[in-house]
Amino acid sequence: MKYIRFEAENETMYGMVDGEKVTKLSGNFIDGNSEKLDQTYQLSEVKLLPPVAPKQMVVIGLNYEKHAIEQGKAIPEEPMMFMVSPGAIIADGEKIELPTLDHKIDYEAELAIVIGKEAYQVSEEKALGHVFGYTCCNDVSDRILQKKDGQFTRAKSFKTFKPLGPCVETELDPNNANIKLTLNGEVRQDSNTNDLIHPIEKVIAAITKVMTLNPGDVILTGTPSGVGALSPGDNVEIEIEGIGKLTNEVAD
Ligand code: MG
């Protein structure tokens, strides 16, 4: 099933998507007790919001071998994790704003995990039982600050640096999904999550060994090779098979 958060009739709503039809839900799908209401919209007539509003956003770095090589980094023996600000999240269709034109600011296509059930010290075997679903994220990154700081929070947390969406898909094999990014219509990243160094279950187990994740929290799972710089006016589209397309423009 595909779930969205959207705005219609000046109200924030939650819905289930079936083709072009959106059925309004009685509440937030992430709470697990929302029901379908007798109210429908056309997908084209609603304004999409980021599908979830996480309190925590945990990011895994260097999780595809070829990307680690292109960044000149060693392959991490265990999932390399850090936090970014959920305040950087924007919706499908919103604009990415580059804070400066002097820095190299890259796109990064990533599969995002949305937690559905509180998770602390969860085993790899039980990890997927704590997942609500999956969405697309663009882990926009200021490479100059990333290098200068030696850690990544500042480089990846600027407002608008985390496009997320368009929907949360509950039925997906997260370790076998095609992931593709096009920049102005040209394919720049093209991979499959079966190339992940540390698969989804291992990532969840490693993070929850340390911290508690709650429903709605988001994990970014790393980007494939082919990252590159964004420029004003660019159109960047991330497509994950089974989820859909996340499209954002870079503001002029
Ligand atoms: Mg990344």
PDB file of C-alpha atoms and ligand atoms in Angstrom:
ATOM      1  CA  MET A   1       0.000   0.000   0.000  1.00  0.00           C
ATOM      2  CA  LYS A   2       1.048   3.574  -0.651  1.00  0.00           C
ATOM      3  CA  TYR A   3       0.461   6.168   2.067  1.00  0.00           C
ATOM      4  CA  ILE A   4       0.781   9.947   1.780  1.00  0.00           C
ATOM      5  CA  ARG A   5       0.440  13.062   3.890  1.00  0.00           C
ATOM      6  CA  PHE A   6      -1.121  15.890   1.925  1.00  0.00           C
ATOM      7  CA  GLU A   7      -2.878  19.211   1.999  1.00  0.00           C
ATOM      8  CA  ALA A   8      -6.382  19.696   0.623  1.00  0.00           C
ATOM      9  CA  GLU A   9      -9.105  22.182   1.517  1.00  0.00           C
ATOM     10  CA  ASN A  10      -6.572  24.028   3.727  1.00  0.00           C
ATOM     11  CA  GLU A  11      -6.183  20.956   5.916  1.00  0.00           C
ATOM     12  CA  THR A  12      -3.361  18.488   6.520  1.00  0.00           C
ATOM     13  CA  MET A  13      -4.640  14.991   5.780  1.00  0.00           C
ATOM     14  CA  TYR A  14      -3.388  11.428   5.529  1.00  0.00           C
ATOM     15  CA  GLY A  15      -4.361   9.181   2.686  1.00  0.00           C
ATOM     16  CA  MET A  16      -3.956   5.900   0.854  1.00  0.00           C
ATOM     17  CA  VAL A  17      -3.151   6.068  -2.835  1.00  0.00           C
ATOM     18  CA  ASP A  18      -4.595   3.718  -5.413  1.00  0.00           C
ATOM     19  CA  GLY A  19      -3.550   4.759  -8.905  1.00  0.00           C
ATOM     20  CA  GLU A  20      -4.713   8.363  -9.243  1.00  0.00           C
ATOM     21  CA  LYS A  21      -7.186   8.110  -6.384  1.00  0.00           C
ATOM     22  CA  VAL A  22      -6.432   9.231  -2.815  1.00  0.00           C
ATOM     23  CA  THR A  23      -8.690   7.968  -0.026  1.00  0.00           C
ATOM     24  CA  LYS A  24      -8.612  10.104   3.112  1.00  0.00           C
ATOM     25  CA  LEU A  25      -7.729   8.332   6.385  1.00  0.00           C
ATOM     26  CA  SER A  26      -9.150   9.100   9.826  1.00  0.00           C
ATOM     27  CA  GLY A  27      -5.669   9.870  11.193  1.00  0.00           C
ATOM     28  CA  ASN A  28      -1.950   9.408  10.753  1.00  0.00           C
ATOM     29  CA  PHE A  29      -1.237   6.030   9.164  1.00  0.00           C
ATOM     30  CA  ILE A  30       1.941   5.725  11.212  1.00  0.00           C
ATOM     31  CA  ASP A  31      -0.156   5.370  14.402  1.00  0.00           C
ATOM     32  CA  GLY A  32      -1.575   2.122  13.048  1.00  0.00           C
ATOM     33  CA  ASN A  33      -5.232   2.752  13.851  1.00  0.00           C
ATOM     34  CA  SER A  34      -6.340   5.029  11.026  1.00  0.00           C
ATOM     35  CA  GLU A  35      -9.303   3.975   8.914  1.00  0.00           C
ATOM     36  CA  LYS A  36     -10.386   4.740   5.378  1.00  0.00           C
ATOM     37  CA  LEU A  37     -12.999   7.477   5.193  1.00  0.00           C
ATOM     38  CA  ASP A  38     -15.666   8.041   2.606  1.00  0.00           C
ATOM     39  CA  GLN A  39     -13.769  10.960   1.071  1.00  0.00           C
ATOM     40  CA  THR A  40     -11.579  10.769  -2.014  1.00  0.00           C
ATOM     41  CA  TYR A  41      -9.406  13.128  -4.045  1.00  0.00           C
ATOM     42  CA  GLN A  42      -7.526  12.983  -7.298  1.00  0.00           C
ATOM     43  CA  LEU A  43      -3.787  12.704  -6.679  1.00  0.00           C
ATOM     44  CA  SER A  44      -3.244  15.591  -9.119  1.00  0.00           C
ATOM     45  CA  GLU A  45      -5.441  17.959  -7.074  1.00  0.00           C
ATOM     46  CA  VAL A  46      -3.711  17.549  -3.690  1.00  0.00           C
ATOM     47  CA  LYS A  47      -0.484  19.137  -2.477  1.00  0.00           C
ATOM     48  CA  LEU A  48       1.924  16.468  -1.247  1.00  0.00           C
ATOM     49  CA  LEU A  49       3.644  17.007   2.100  1.00  0.00           C
ATOM     50  CA  PRO A  50       6.631  14.987   3.331  1.00  0.00           C
ATOM     51  CA  PRO A  51       4.989  11.619   4.090  1.00  0.00           C
ATOM     52  CA  VAL A  52       6.264  11.510   7.669  1.00  0.00           C
ATOM     53  CA  ALA A  53       7.537  14.001  10.253  1.00  0.00           C
ATOM     54  CA  PRO A  54      10.333  12.101  12.007  1.00  0.00           C
ATOM     55  CA  LYS A  55      11.764  13.172  15.341  1.00  0.00           C
ATOM     56  CA  GLN A  56      15.006  11.434  14.431  1.00  0.00           C
ATOM     57  CA  MET A  57      16.745  10.996  11.123  1.00  0.00           C
ATOM     58  CA  VAL A  58      19.652   8.547  11.207  1.00  0.00           C
ATOM     59  CA  VAL A  59      21.891   8.355   8.175  1.00  0.00           C
ATOM     60  CA  ILE A  60      24.170   5.564   7.006  1.00  0.00           C
ATOM     61  CA  GLY A  61      27.216   6.608   5.022  1.00  0.00           C
ATOM     62  CA  LEU A  62      29.345   4.711   2.501  1.00  0.00           C
ATOM     63  CA  ASN A  63      27.002   1.762   2.130  1.00  0.00           C
ATOM     64  CA  TYR A  64      27.627   1.018  -1.567  1.00  0.00           C
ATOM     65  CA  GLU A  65      31.121  -0.163  -2.501  1.00  0.00           C
ATOM     66  CA  LYS A  66      31.473   1.886  -5.693  1.00  0.00           C
ATOM     67  CA  HIS A  67      30.370   5.064  -3.885  1.00  0.00           C
ATOM     68  CA  ALA A  68      32.964   4.488  -1.134  1.00  0.00           C
ATOM     69  CA  ILE A  69      35.584   4.116  -3.882  1.00  0.00           C
ATOM     70  CA  GLU A  70      34.478   7.293  -5.721  1.00  0.00           C
ATOM     71  CA  GLN A  71      34.708   9.193  -2.402  1.00  0.00           C
ATOM     72  CA  GLY A  72      38.184   7.725  -1.787  1.00  0.00           C
ATOM     73  CA  LYS A  73      37.060   6.118   1.476  1.00  0.00           C
ATOM     74  CA  ALA A  74      37.592   2.680   2.969  1.00  0.00           C
ATOM     75  CA  ILE A  75      34.542   0.415   3.134  1.00  0.00           C
ATOM     76  CA  PRO A  76      33.162   0.571   6.692  1.00  0.00           C
ATOM     77  CA  GLU A  77      33.258  -2.770   8.508  1.00  0.00           C
ATOM     78  CA  GLU A  78      30.019  -1.921  10.296  1.00  0.00           C
ATOM     79  CA  PRO A  79      27.274   0.554   9.350  1.00  0.00           C
ATOM     80  CA  MET A  80      28.743   4.069   9.664  1.00  0.00           C
ATOM     81  CA  MET A  81      26.013   6.214  11.236  1.00  0.00           C
ATOM     82  CA  PHE A  82      25.327   9.841  12.019  1.00  0.00           C
ATOM     83  CA  MET A  83      22.344  12.126  12.584  1.00  0.00           C
ATOM     84  CA  VAL A  84      20.905  14.930  10.486  1.00  0.00           C
ATOM     85  CA  SER A  85      18.198  17.436  11.321  1.00  0.00           C
ATOM     86  CA  PRO A  86      14.618  16.495  10.371  1.00  0.00           C
ATOM     87  CA  GLY A  87      14.172  20.251   9.904  1.00  0.00           C
ATOM     88  CA  ALA A  88      15.887  19.835   6.522  1.00  0.00           C
ATOM     89  CA  ILE A  89      13.028  17.745   5.115  1.00  0.00           C
ATOM     90  CA  ILE A  90      10.968  19.046   2.190  1.00  0.00           C
ATOM     91  CA  ALA A  91       8.233  17.410   0.113  1.00  0.00           C
ATOM     92  CA  ASP A  92       8.139  16.134  -3.424  1.00  0.00           C
ATOM     93  CA  GLY A  93       7.843  19.191  -5.691  1.00  0.00           C
ATOM     94  CA  GLU A  94       9.414  21.661  -3.231  1.00  0.00           C
ATOM     95  CA  LYS A  95      12.621  23.469  -4.082  1.00  0.00           C
ATOM     96  CA  ILE A  96      16.123  22.683  -2.860  1.00  0.00           C
ATOM     97  CA  GLU A  97      17.887  25.903  -1.875  1.00  0.00           C
ATOM     98  CA  LEU A  98      21.656  26.114  -2.183  1.00  0.00           C
ATOM     99  CA  PRO A  99      22.963  28.275   0.692  1.00  0.00           C
ATOM    100  CA  THR A 100      26.042  29.228  -1.319  1.00  0.00           C
ATOM    101  CA  LEU A 101      27.215  28.894  -4.913  1.00  0.00           C
ATOM    102  CA  ASP A 102      30.842  28.627  -3.786  1.00  0.00           C
ATOM    103  CA  HIS A 103      30.524  25.103  -2.415  1.00  0.00           C
ATOM    104  CA  LYS A 104      30.106  21.807  -4.250  1.00  0.00           C
ATOM    105  CA  ILE A 105      26.687  20.592  -3.150  1.00  0.00           C
ATOM    106  CA  ASP A 106      25.829  17.067  -4.291  1.00  0.00           C
ATOM    107  CA  TYR A 107      22.663  15.033  -4.777  1.00  0.00           C
ATOM    108  CA  GLU A 108      22.517  11.502  -3.290  1.00  0.00           C
ATOM    109  CA  ALA A 109      19.651   9.104  -4.118  1.00  0.00           C
ATOM    110  CA  GLU A 110      18.759   6.908  -1.147  1.00  0.00           C
ATOM    111  CA  LEU A 111      16.207   4.394   0.019  1.00  0.00           C
ATOM    112  CA  ALA A 112      14.666   5.672   3.275  1.00  0.00           C
ATOM    113  CA  ILE A 113      13.291   3.322   5.924  1.00  0.00           C
ATOM    114  CA  VAL A 114      10.245   4.523   7.897  1.00  0.00           C
ATOM    115  CA  ILE A 115       9.974   2.935  11.340  1.00  0.00           C
ATOM    116  CA  GLY A 116       6.519   1.647  12.321  1.00  0.00           C
ATOM    117  CA  LYS A 117       7.063   0.114  15.751  1.00  0.00           C
ATOM    118  CA  GLU A 118       9.341   1.196  18.619  1.00  0.00           C
ATOM    119  CA  ALA A 119      12.709  -0.423  18.105  1.00  0.00           C
ATOM    120  CA  TYR A 120      15.476  -0.860  20.659  1.00  0.00           C
ATOM    121  CA  GLN A 121      18.112  -3.601  20.544  1.00  0.00           C
ATOM    122  CA  VAL A 122      16.307  -5.353  17.745  1.00  0.00           C
ATOM    123  CA  SER A 123      17.942  -8.414  16.172  1.00  0.00           C
ATOM    124  CA  GLU A 124      18.520  -8.652  12.421  1.00  0.00           C
ATOM    125  CA  GLU A 125      15.927 -11.442  12.327  1.00  0.00           C
ATOM    126  CA  LYS A 126      13.239  -9.208  13.826  1.00  0.00           C
ATOM    127  CA  ALA A 127      14.310  -5.928  12.223  1.00  0.00           C
ATOM    128  CA  LEU A 128      11.802  -5.803   9.357  1.00  0.00           C
ATOM    129  CA  GLY A 129       8.952  -6.304  11.847  1.00  0.00           C
ATOM    130  CA  HIS A 130       9.686  -2.777  13.108  1.00  0.00           C
ATOM    131  CA  VAL A 131       9.451  -1.168   9.678  1.00  0.00           C
ATOM    132  CA  PHE A 132       6.307   0.584   8.469  1.00  0.00           C
ATOM    133  CA  GLY A 133       7.514   1.110   4.919  1.00  0.00           C
ATOM    134  CA  TYR A 134       9.941   2.793   2.580  1.00  0.00           C
ATOM    135  CA  THR A 135      10.289   6.034   0.681  1.00  0.00           C
ATOM    136  CA  CYS A 136      12.834   7.972  -1.411  1.00  0.00           C
ATOM    137  CA  CYS A 137      15.217  10.600  -0.085  1.00  0.00           C
ATOM    138  CA  ASN A 138      17.751  12.945  -1.633  1.00  0.00           C
ATOM    139  CA  ASP A 139      20.585  13.234   0.901  1.00  0.00           C
ATOM    140  CA  VAL A 140      21.813  16.624  -0.358  1.00  0.00           C
ATOM    141  CA  SER A 141      25.343  17.230   0.934  1.00  0.00           C
ATOM    142  CA  ASP A 142      27.737  20.173   1.051  1.00  0.00           C
ATOM    143  CA  ARG A 143      31.052  18.448   0.260  1.00  0.00           C
ATOM    144  CA  ILE A 144      33.203  21.383   1.347  1.00  0.00           C
ATOM    145  CA  LEU A 145      31.714  21.457   4.849  1.00  0.00           C
ATOM    146  CA  GLN A 146      31.654  17.669   5.017  1.00  0.00           C
ATOM    147  CA  LYS A 147      35.393  17.569   4.443  1.00  0.00           C
ATOM    148  CA  LYS A 148      36.148  20.573   6.631  1.00  0.00           C
ATOM    149  CA  ASP A 149      34.097  19.378   9.614  1.00  0.00           C
ATOM    150  CA  GLY A 150      35.131  15.718   9.487  1.00  0.00           C
ATOM    151  CA  GLN A 151      31.592  14.868  10.555  1.00  0.00           C
ATOM    152  CA  PHE A 152      28.465  15.369   8.548  1.00  0.00           C
ATOM    153  CA  THR A 153      25.685  17.026  10.519  1.00  0.00           C
ATOM    154  CA  ARG A 154      26.266  20.585   9.310  1.00  0.00           C
ATOM    155  CA  ALA A 155      26.996  19.578   5.703  1.00  0.00           C
ATOM    156  CA  LYS A 156      23.744  17.635   5.402  1.00  0.00           C
ATOM    157  CA  SER A 157      21.270  19.553   7.577  1.00  0.00           C
ATOM    158  CA  PHE A 158      20.692  22.842   5.745  1.00  0.00           C
ATOM    159  CA  LYS A 159      17.023  23.688   5.343  1.00  0.00           C
ATOM    160  CA  THR A 160      15.655  21.938   2.188  1.00  0.00           C
ATOM    161  CA  PHE A 161      18.578  19.444   2.054  1.00  0.00           C
ATOM    162  CA  LYS A 162      16.392  16.372   2.660  1.00  0.00           C
ATOM    163  CA  PRO A 163      13.681  15.975  -0.005  1.00  0.00           C
ATOM    164  CA  LEU A 164      11.543  13.009   1.148  1.00  0.00           C
ATOM    165  CA  GLY A 165       8.668  11.200  -0.561  1.00  0.00           C
ATOM    166  CA  PRO A 166       6.456  11.024  -2.497  1.00  0.00           C
ATOM    167  CA  CYS A 167       4.742   8.237  -0.495  1.00  0.00           C
ATOM    168  CA  VAL A 168       5.514   5.487   1.995  1.00  0.00           C
ATOM    169  CA  GLU A 169       5.242   2.070   0.343  1.00  0.00           C
ATOM    170  CA  THR A 170       4.615  -0.811   2.723  1.00  0.00           C
ATOM    171  CA  GLU A 171       5.148  -3.644   0.260  1.00  0.00           C
ATOM    172  CA  LEU A 172       8.725  -3.623  -0.948  1.00  0.00           C
ATOM    173  CA  ASP A 173      11.704  -5.937  -0.801  1.00  0.00           C
ATOM    174  CA  PRO A 174      14.146  -3.345   0.557  1.00  0.00           C
ATOM    175  CA  ASN A 175      17.185  -5.407  -0.371  1.00  0.00           C
ATOM    176  CA  ASN A 176      16.216  -5.758  -4.011  1.00  0.00           C
ATOM    177  CA  ALA A 177      14.861  -2.490  -5.389  1.00  0.00           C
ATOM    178  CA  ASN A 178      16.161  -0.564  -8.389  1.00  0.00           C
ATOM    179  CA  ILE A 179      17.243   2.961  -7.479  1.00  0.00           C
ATOM    180  CA  LYS A 180      17.882   5.614 -10.103  1.00  0.00           C
ATOM    181  CA  LEU A 181      18.590   9.337 -10.146  1.00  0.00           C
ATOM    182  CA  THR A 182      18.261  11.585 -13.157  1.00  0.00           C
ATOM    183  CA  LEU A 183      19.575  15.137 -13.319  1.00  0.00           C
ATOM    184  CA  ASN A 184      17.857  17.271 -15.970  1.00  0.00           C
ATOM    185  CA  GLY A 185      16.683  14.047 -17.604  1.00  0.00           C
ATOM    186  CA  GLU A 186      20.123  12.402 -17.703  1.00  0.00           C
ATOM    187  CA  VAL A 187      20.693   9.222 -15.669  1.00  0.00           C
ATOM    188  CA  ARG A 188      23.440   9.813 -13.077  1.00  0.00           C
ATOM    189  CA  GLN A 189      22.882   7.048 -10.517  1.00  0.00           C
ATOM    190  CA  ASP A 190      21.529   3.629 -11.434  1.00  0.00           C
ATOM    191  CA  SER A 191      21.820   0.759  -8.993  1.00  0.00           C
ATOM    192  CA  ASN A 192      19.896  -1.711  -6.892  1.00  0.00           C
ATOM    193  CA  THR A 193      19.704  -2.015  -3.119  1.00  0.00           C
ATOM    194  CA  ASN A 194      21.034  -5.562  -3.465  1.00  0.00           C
ATOM    195  CA  ASP A 195      24.386  -3.753  -3.787  1.00  0.00           C
ATOM    196  CA  LEU A 196      24.146  -2.456  -0.198  1.00  0.00           C
ATOM    197  CA  ILE A 197      27.238  -3.400   1.810  1.00  0.00           C
ATOM    198  CA  HIS A 198      25.162  -3.589   4.998  1.00  0.00           C
ATOM    199  CA  PRO A 199      21.602  -4.724   4.217  1.00  0.00           C
ATOM    200  CA  ILE A 200      18.500  -3.180   5.768  1.00  0.00           C
ATOM    201  CA  GLU A 201      18.211  -5.677   8.652  1.00  0.00           C
ATOM    202  CA  LYS A 202      21.832  -5.119   9.682  1.00  0.00           C
ATOM    203  CA  VAL A 203      21.428  -1.339   9.549  1.00  0.00           C
ATOM    204  CA  ILE A 204      18.370  -1.428  11.839  1.00  0.00           C
ATOM    205  CA  ALA A 205      20.059  -3.817  14.270  1.00  0.00           C
ATOM    206  CA  ALA A 206      23.195  -1.649  14.416  1.00  0.00           C
ATOM    207  CA  ILE A 207      21.313   1.611  15.030  1.00  0.00           C
ATOM    208  CA  THR A 208      18.936   0.186  17.634  1.00  0.00           C
ATOM    209  CA  LYS A 209      21.837  -1.391  19.491  1.00  0.00           C
ATOM    210  CA  VAL A 210      22.506   2.225  20.481  1.00  0.00           C
ATOM    211  CA  MET A 211      19.249   4.179  20.405  1.00  0.00           C
ATOM    212  CA  THR A 212      15.496   3.762  20.445  1.00  0.00           C
ATOM    213  CA  LEU A 213      13.718   4.482  17.183  1.00  0.00           C
ATOM    214  CA  ASN A 214      10.047   5.404  17.249  1.00  0.00           C
ATOM    215  CA  PRO A 215       7.224   5.250  14.708  1.00  0.00           C
ATOM    216  CA  GLY A 216       7.826   7.804  11.978  1.00  0.00           C
ATOM    217  CA  ASP A 217      11.595   7.979  12.492  1.00  0.00           C
ATOM    218  CA  VAL A 218      13.597   7.696   9.291  1.00  0.00           C
ATOM    219  CA  ILE A 219      16.822   5.926   8.370  1.00  0.00           C
ATOM    220  CA  LEU A 220      18.688   6.808   5.172  1.00  0.00           C
ATOM    221  CA  THR A 221      20.536   3.778   3.876  1.00  0.00           C
ATOM    222  CA  GLY A 222      23.346   5.219   1.754  1.00  0.00           C
ATOM    223  CA  THR A 223      23.773   6.273  -1.851  1.00  0.00           C
ATOM    224  CA  PRO A 224      25.092   4.396  -4.894  1.00  0.00           C
ATOM    225  CA  SER A 225      27.942   5.697  -7.062  1.00  0.00           C
ATOM    226  CA  GLY A 226      27.419   8.565  -9.483  1.00  0.00           C
ATOM    227  CA  VAL A 227      26.967  11.464  -7.059  1.00  0.00           C
ATOM    228  CA  GLY A 228      27.528  14.927  -8.462  1.00  0.00           C
ATOM    229  CA  ALA A 229      26.937  18.620  -7.990  1.00  0.00           C
ATOM    230  CA  LEU A 230      23.643  20.512  -8.132  1.00  0.00           C
ATOM    231  CA  SER A 231      23.265  23.899  -9.803  1.00  0.00           C
ATOM    232  CA  PRO A 232      20.475  26.499  -9.671  1.00  0.00           C
ATOM    233  CA  GLY A 233      17.568  25.530 -11.935  1.00  0.00           C
ATOM    234  CA  ASP A 234      18.439  21.806 -11.986  1.00  0.00           C
ATOM    235  CA  ASN A 235      15.667  19.232 -11.980  1.00  0.00           C
ATOM    236  CA  VAL A 236      16.538  16.164  -9.916  1.00  0.00           C
ATOM    237  CA  GLU A 237      14.425  13.039  -9.904  1.00  0.00           C
ATOM    238  CA  ILE A 238      14.891   9.929  -7.780  1.00  0.00           C
ATOM    239  CA  GLU A 239      12.963   6.815  -8.677  1.00  0.00           C
ATOM    240  CA  ILE A 240      12.853   3.674  -6.580  1.00  0.00           C
ATOM    241  CA  GLU A 241      11.104   0.745  -8.166  1.00  0.00           C
ATOM    242  CA  GLY A 242       7.823   0.049  -6.384  1.00  0.00           C
ATOM    243  CA  ILE A 243       7.745   3.390  -4.538  1.00  0.00           C
ATOM    244  CA  GLY A 244       7.639   6.080  -7.216  1.00  0.00           C
ATOM    245  CA  LYS A 245       9.396   9.299  -8.141  1.00  0.00           C
ATOM    246  CA  LEU A 246      10.656  12.094  -5.901  1.00  0.00           C
ATOM    247  CA  THR A 247      11.128  15.232  -8.013  1.00  0.00           C
ATOM    248  CA  ASN A 248      12.631  18.512  -6.863  1.00  0.00           C
ATOM    249  CA  GLU A 249      14.050  21.550  -8.554  1.00  0.00           C
ATOM    250  CA  VAL A 250      16.991  23.570  -7.342  1.00  0.00           C
ATOM    251  CA  ALA A 251      15.937  27.158  -6.709  1.00  0.00           C
ATOM    252  CA  ASP A 252      17.403  29.870  -8.961  1.00  0.00           C
TER     253      ASP A 252
HETATM  254 MG    MG B   1      24.052   9.791   1.969  1.00  0.00          MG
END
